[in-house]
Short mmCIF file of C-alpha atoms in Angstrom, two decimals:
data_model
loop_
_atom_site.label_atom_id
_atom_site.label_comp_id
_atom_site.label_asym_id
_atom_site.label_seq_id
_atom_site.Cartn_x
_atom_site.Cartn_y
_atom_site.Cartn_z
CA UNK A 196 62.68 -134.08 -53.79
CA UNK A 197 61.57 -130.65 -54.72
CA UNK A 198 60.73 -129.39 -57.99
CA UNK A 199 58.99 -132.23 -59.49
CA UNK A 200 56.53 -133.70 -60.95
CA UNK A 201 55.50 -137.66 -61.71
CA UNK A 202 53.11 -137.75 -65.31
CA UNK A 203 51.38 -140.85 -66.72
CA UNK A 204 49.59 -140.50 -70.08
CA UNK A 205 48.26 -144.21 -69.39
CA UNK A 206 44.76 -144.98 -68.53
CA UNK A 207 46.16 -147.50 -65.28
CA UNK A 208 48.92 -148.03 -64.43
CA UNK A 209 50.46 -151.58 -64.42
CA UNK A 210 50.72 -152.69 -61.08
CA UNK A 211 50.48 -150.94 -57.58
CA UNK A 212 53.91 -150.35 -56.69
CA UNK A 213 54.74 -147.14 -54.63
CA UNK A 214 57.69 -146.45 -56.57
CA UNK A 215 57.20 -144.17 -59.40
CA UNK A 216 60.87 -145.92 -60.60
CA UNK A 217 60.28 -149.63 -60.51
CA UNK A 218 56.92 -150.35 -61.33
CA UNK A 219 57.31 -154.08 -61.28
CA UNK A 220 55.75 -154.96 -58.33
CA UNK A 221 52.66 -157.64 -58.45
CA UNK A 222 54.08 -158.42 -62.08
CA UNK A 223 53.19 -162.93 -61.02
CA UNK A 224 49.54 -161.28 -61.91
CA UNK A 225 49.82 -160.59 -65.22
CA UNK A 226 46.73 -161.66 -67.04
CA UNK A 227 47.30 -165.13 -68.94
CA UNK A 228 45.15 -164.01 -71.83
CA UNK A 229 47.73 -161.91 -72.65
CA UNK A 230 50.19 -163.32 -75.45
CA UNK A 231 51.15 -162.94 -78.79
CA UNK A 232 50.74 -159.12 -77.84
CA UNK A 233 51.09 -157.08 -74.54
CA UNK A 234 49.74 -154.16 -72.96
CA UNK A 235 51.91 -150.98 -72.92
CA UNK A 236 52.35 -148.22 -70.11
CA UNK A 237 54.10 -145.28 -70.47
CA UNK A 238 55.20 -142.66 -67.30
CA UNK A 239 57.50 -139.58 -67.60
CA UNK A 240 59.22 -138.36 -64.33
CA UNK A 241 60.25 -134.83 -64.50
CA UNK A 242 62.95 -133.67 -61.58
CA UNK A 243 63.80 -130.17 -61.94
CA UNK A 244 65.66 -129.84 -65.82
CA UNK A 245 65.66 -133.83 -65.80
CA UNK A 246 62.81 -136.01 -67.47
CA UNK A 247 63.51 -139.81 -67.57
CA UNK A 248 60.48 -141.76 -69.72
CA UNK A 249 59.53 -145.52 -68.36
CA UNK A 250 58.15 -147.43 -70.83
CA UNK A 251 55.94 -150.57 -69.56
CA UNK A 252 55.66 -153.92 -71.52
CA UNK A 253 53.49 -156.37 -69.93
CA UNK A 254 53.40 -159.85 -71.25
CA UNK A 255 51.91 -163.27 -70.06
CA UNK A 256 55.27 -164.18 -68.54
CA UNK A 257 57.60 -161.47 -68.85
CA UNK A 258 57.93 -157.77 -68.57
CA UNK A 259 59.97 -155.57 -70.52
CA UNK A 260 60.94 -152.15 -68.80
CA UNK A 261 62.69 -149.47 -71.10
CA UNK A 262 64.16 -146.17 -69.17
CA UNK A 263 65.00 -143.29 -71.48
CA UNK A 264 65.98 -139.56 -70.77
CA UNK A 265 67.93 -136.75 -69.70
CA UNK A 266 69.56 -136.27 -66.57
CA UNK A 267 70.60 -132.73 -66.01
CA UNK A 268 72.39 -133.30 -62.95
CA UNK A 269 72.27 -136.37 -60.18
CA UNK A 270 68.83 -137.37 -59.13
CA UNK A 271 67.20 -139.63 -56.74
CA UNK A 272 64.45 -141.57 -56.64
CA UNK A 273 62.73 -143.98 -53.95
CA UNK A 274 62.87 -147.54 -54.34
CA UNK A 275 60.13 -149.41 -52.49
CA UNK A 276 59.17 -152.68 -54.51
CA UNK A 277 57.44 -155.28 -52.36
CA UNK A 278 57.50 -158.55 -55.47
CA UNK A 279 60.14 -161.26 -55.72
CA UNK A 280 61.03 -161.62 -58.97
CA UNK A 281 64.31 -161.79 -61.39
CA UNK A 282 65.42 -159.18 -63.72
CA UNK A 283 67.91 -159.29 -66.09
CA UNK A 284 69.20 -155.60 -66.62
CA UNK A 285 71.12 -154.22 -69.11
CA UNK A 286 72.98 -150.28 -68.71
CA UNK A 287 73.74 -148.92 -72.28
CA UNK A 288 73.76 -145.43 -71.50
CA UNK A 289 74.38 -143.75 -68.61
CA UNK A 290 75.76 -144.37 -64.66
CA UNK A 291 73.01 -145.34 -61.66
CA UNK A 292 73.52 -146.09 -58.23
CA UNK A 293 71.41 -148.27 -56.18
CA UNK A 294 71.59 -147.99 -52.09
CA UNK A 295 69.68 -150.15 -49.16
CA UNK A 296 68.06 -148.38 -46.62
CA UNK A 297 67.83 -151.90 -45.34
CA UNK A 298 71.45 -152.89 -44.80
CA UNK A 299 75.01 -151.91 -45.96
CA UNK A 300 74.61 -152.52 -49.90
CA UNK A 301 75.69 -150.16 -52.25
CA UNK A 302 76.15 -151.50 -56.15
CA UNK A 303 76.73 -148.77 -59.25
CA UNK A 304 75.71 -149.98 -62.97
CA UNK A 305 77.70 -148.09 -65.36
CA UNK A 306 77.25 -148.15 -69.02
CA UNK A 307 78.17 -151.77 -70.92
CA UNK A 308 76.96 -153.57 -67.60
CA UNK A 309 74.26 -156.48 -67.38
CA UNK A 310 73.39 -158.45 -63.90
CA UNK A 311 71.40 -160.83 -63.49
CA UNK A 312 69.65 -159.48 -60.34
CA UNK A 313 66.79 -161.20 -57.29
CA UNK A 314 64.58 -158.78 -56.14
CA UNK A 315 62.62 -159.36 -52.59
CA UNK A 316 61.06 -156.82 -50.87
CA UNK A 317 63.94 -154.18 -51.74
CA UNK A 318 64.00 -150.32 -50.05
CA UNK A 319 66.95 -148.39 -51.24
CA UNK A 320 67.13 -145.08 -53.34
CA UNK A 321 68.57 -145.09 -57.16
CA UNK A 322 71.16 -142.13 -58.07
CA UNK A 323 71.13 -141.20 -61.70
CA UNK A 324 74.37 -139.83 -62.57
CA UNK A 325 73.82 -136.85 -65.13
CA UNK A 326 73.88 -137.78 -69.08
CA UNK A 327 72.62 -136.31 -72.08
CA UNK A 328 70.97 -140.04 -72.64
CA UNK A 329 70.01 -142.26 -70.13
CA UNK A 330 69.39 -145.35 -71.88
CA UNK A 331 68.51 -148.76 -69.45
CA UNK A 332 66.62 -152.23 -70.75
CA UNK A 333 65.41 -154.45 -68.13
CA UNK A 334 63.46 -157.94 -69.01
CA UNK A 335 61.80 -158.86 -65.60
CA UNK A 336 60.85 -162.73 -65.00
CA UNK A 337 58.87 -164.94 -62.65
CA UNK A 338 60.60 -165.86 -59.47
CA UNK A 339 61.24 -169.55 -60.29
CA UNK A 340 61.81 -169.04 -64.33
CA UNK A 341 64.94 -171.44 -65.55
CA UNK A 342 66.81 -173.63 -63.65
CA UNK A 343 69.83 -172.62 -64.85
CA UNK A 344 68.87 -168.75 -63.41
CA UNK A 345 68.08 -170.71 -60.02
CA UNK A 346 71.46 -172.64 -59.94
CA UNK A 347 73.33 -169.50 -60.08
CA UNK A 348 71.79 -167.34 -57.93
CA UNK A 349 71.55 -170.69 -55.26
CA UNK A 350 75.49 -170.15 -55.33
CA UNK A 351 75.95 -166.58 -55.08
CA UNK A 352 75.28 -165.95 -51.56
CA UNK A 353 78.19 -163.85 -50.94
CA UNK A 354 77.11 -161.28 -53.58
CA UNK A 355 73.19 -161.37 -51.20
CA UNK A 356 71.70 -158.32 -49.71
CA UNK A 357 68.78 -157.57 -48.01
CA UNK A 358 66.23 -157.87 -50.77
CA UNK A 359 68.36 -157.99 -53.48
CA UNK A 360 71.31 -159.93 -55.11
CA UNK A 361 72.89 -159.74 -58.62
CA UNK A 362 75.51 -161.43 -60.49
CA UNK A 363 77.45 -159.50 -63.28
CA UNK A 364 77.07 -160.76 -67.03
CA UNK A 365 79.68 -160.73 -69.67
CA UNK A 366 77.85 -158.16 -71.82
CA UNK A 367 78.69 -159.81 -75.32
CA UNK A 368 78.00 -158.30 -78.39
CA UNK A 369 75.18 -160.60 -79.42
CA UNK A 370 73.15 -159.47 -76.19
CA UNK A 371 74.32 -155.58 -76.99
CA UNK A 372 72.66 -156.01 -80.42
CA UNK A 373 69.29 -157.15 -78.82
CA UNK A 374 69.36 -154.43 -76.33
CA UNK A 375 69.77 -151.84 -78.86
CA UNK A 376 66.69 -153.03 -80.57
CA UNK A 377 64.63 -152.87 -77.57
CA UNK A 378 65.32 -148.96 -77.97
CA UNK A 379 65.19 -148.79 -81.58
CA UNK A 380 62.77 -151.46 -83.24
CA UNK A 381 62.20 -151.27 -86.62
CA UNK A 382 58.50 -152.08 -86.25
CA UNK A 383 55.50 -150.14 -84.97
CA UNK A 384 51.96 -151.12 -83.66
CA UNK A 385 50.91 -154.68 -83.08
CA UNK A 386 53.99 -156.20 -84.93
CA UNK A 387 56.23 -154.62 -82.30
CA UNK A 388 54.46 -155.91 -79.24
CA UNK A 389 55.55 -159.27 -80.81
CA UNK A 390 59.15 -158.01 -82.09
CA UNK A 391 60.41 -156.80 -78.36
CA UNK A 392 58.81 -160.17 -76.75
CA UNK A 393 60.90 -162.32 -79.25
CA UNK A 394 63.85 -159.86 -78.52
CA UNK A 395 63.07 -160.61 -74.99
CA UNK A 396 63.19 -164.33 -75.35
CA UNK A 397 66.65 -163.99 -77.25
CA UNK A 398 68.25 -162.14 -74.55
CA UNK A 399 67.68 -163.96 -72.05
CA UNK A 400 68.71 -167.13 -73.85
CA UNK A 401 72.09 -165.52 -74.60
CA UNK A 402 72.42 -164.24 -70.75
CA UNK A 403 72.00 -167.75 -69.79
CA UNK A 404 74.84 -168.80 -72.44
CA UNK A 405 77.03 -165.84 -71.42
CA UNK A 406 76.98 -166.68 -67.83
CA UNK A 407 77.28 -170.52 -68.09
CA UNK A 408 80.17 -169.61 -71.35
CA UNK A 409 83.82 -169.40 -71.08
CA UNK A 410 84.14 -168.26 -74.76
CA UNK A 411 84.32 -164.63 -73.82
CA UNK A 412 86.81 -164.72 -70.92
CA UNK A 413 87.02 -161.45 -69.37
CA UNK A 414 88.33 -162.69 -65.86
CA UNK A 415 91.31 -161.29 -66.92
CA UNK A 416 90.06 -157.76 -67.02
CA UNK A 417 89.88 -155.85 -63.35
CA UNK A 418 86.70 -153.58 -62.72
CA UNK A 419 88.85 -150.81 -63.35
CA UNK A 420 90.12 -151.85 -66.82
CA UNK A 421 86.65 -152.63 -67.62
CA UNK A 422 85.66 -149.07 -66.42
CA UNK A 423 88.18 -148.06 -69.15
CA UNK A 424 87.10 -149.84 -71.93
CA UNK A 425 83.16 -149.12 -71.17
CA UNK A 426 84.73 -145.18 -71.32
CA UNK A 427 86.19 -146.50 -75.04
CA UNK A 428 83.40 -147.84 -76.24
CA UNK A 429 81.34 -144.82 -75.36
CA UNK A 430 83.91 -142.16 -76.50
CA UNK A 431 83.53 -144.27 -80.08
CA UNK A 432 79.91 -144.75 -79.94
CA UNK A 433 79.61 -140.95 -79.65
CA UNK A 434 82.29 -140.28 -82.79
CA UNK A 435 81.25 -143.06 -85.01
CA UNK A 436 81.59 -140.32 -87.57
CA UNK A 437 84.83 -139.61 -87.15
CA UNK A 438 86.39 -142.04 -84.18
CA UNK A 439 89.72 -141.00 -82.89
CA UNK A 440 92.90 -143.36 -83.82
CA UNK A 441 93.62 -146.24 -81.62
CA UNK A 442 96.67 -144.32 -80.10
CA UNK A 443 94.79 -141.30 -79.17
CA UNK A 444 91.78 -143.39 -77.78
CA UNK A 445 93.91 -145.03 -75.46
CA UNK A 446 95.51 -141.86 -74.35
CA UNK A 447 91.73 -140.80 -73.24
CA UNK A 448 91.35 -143.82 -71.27
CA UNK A 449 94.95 -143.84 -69.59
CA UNK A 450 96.14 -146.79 -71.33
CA UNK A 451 98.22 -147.96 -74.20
CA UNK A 452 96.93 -148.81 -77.30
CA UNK A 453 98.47 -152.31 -76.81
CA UNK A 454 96.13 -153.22 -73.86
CA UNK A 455 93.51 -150.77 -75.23
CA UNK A 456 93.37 -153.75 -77.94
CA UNK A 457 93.54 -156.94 -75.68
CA UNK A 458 90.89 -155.60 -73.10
CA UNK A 459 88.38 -154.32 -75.33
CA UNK A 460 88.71 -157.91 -77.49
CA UNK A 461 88.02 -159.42 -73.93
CA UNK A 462 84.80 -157.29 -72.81
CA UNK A 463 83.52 -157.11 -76.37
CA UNK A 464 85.18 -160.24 -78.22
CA UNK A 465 85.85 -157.36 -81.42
CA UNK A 466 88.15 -154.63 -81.88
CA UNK A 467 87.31 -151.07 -81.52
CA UNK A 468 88.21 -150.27 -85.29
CA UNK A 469 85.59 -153.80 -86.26
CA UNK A 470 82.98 -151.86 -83.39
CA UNK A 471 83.04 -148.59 -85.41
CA UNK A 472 82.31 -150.58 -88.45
CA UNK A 473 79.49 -152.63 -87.20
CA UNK A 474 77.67 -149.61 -85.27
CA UNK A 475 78.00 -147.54 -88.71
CA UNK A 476 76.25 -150.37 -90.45
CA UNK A 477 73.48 -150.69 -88.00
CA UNK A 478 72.63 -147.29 -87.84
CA UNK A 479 73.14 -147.17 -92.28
CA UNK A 480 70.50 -150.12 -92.01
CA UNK A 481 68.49 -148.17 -89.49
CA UNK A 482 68.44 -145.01 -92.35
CA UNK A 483 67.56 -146.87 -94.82
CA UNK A 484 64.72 -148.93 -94.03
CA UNK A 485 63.38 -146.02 -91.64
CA UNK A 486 63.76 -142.93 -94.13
CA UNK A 487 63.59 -141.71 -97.90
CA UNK A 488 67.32 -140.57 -97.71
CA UNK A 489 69.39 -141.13 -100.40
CA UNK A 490 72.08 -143.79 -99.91
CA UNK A 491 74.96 -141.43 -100.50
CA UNK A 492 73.53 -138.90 -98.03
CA UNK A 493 73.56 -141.77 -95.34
CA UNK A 494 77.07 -142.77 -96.64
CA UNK A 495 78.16 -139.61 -95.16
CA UNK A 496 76.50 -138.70 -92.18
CA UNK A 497 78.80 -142.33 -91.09
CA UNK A 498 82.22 -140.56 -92.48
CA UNK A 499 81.89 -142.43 -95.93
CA UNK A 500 82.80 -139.87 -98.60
CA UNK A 501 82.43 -142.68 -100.92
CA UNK A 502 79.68 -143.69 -101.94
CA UNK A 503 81.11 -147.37 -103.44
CA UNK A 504 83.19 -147.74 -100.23
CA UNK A 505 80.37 -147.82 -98.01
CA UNK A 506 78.15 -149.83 -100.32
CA UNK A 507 81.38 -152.52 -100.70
CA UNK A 508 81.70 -152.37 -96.80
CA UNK A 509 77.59 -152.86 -95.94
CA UNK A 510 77.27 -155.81 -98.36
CA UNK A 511 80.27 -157.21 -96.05
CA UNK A 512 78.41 -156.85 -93.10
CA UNK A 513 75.22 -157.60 -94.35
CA UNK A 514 75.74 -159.80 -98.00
CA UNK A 515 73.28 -157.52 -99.60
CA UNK A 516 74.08 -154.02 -101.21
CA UNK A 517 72.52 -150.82 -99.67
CA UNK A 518 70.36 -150.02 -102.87
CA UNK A 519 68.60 -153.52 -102.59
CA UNK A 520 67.37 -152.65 -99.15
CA UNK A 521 66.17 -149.54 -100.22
CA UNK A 522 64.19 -151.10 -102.73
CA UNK A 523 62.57 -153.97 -101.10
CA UNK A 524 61.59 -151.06 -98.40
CA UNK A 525 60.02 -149.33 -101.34
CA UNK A 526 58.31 -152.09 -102.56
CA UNK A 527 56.17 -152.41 -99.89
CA UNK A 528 58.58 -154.12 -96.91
CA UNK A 529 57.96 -152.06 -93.34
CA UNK A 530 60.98 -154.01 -92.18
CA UNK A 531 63.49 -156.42 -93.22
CA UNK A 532 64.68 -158.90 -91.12
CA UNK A 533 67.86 -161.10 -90.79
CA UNK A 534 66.34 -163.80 -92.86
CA UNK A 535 65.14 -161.40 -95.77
CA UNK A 536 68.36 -160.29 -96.31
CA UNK A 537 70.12 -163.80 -96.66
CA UNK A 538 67.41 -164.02 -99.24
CA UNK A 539 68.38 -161.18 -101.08
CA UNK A 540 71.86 -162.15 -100.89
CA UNK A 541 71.18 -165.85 -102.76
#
């Protein structure tokens, strides 16, 4: 691995792990005076043109590990990680590819995917595929932590390796909502220590629904169809300005629009047209509470010419018109939360 160098702009680092990739080894010794708010550890990796940014959140119980960057072309890294522990991962952006060195295990994460994964004393190497935006969450737990975690893994043995095992989520869009806040919260210093714990908390309470639910069936979908509609979602994400028409989407993805529809109700339990809407919101609520811009300049950087037709359409999502956000923000507010707008809205 030429051309590189490894960067930490923290005093210590967390733990003692080898790996300059998964530092989540030791994490059972996490001081107990720790709580309400967490120490944070940040590391930048730079591989030739690449630079992918690890951001550390240490808790009492929990650890939160956020990797961001860009991948100029495929890169690999070392994994040596001596702990037992579970981790709950979640791939929003971007394509990486885990290999033993131990045994014959091979397993690629591509974008949309969450596991719920057992580490033990794991050696392998990680391939990052190349993206303008790497974007992966992962909330790491104790070995023992929920039952329910324990029951499934005790009867996954066929999906075992040598030091590591995962089980594939439904990634619903609930859990996608969290995720996205782990990246983007809408907090800053103390407050957001607790913010991403209580995020952390929520996800893993809706992995444990999603895995133990039948209300978002996608047994029906194959890994390849999946593959396609992952490729959908993205190829939306990245036009939410102007998305292409169902037809032409499904053309991109080498369907028909017909089971563009049915599979992408069955991975994400919306439509793609009701995904574009919802992802426009969020990021209009983002603007708003994070900027002075005015409300019809945000209007249109999301492909609303019209100023009324995206202020009727955000008090859909949200019961509460654009211009009432912007002034409780003004009034003082750093962030307003789910519960502030319902009280806006009565």
């Amino acid at each position: 691995m030429t051309d590189s160098t490894i960067r930490s702009n923290a005093g210590k680092k967390p733990y003692d792990s080898i790996s300059p990739l998964l530092n989540i080894d030791k994490h059972h010794s996490l001081p107990e005076s720790v709580f309400n708010t967490g120490a944070e550890y940040h590391e930048i990796i730079e591989i030739g043109q690449s630079v992918l940014n690890i951001t550390t959140y240490c808790f009492s119980e929990i650890q939160i590990v956020i990797f961001e960057g860009f991948i100029d072309k495929e890169i690999e890294i070392p994994i040596k990680d001596n702990g037992e522990y579970l981790s709950l991962a979640f791939v929003k952006k971007g394509t990486i590819k885990t290999i033993s060195t131990l045994c014959d295990f091979e397993n690629i994460a591509t974008a949309g995917t969450a596991n719920l994964c057992h580490h033990h004393c794991f050696e392998g190497t990680a391939y990052f595929s190349p993206t303008e935006k790497l974007q992966i969450a992962a909330i790491c737990l104790p070995k023992g932590y929920l039952t329910e975690f324990k029951t499934l893994l005790t009867h996954g043995n066929s999906l075992k390796a040598h030091g590591y095992m995962h089980i594939p989520m439904a990634n619903n869009i609930p859990m996608q909502e969290c995720v996205d806040m782990l990246f983007t919260p809408p907090v800053t210093g103390q407050v957001k220590q607790v913010f991403l714990k209580g995020k952390a908390y929520e996800l893993i309470s809706l992995s444990v629904q999603s895995m133990f639910s039948q209300s978002i069936p996608t047994s029906g979908v194959s890994e390849k169809e999946k593959h396609r509609i992952y490729k959908a979602r993205d190829i939306l994400e990245n036009s939410l300005l102007n998305p292409p028409k169902l037809p032409v989407l499904a053309r991109l993805i080498g369907t028909n629009d017909f089971q563009l529809k049915k599979d992408f109700k069955s991975v994400f339990n919306t439509s793609p047209h009701a995904y574009v809407i919802r992802r426009r919101m969020e990021k209009a609520y983002q603007s708003i509470i994070n900027s002075d811009m005015p409300i019809t300049i945000i209007a249109q950087n999301l492909g609303y010419n019209n100023a009324s037709h995206f202020s009727s359409t955000f008090f859909k999502h949200y019961g509460v018109k654009p211009r009432d956000v912007k002034h409780l923000r003004k009034q003082g507010e750093t962030t307003i939360n789910g519960s502030e707008l319902s009280a806006l809205k009565d």
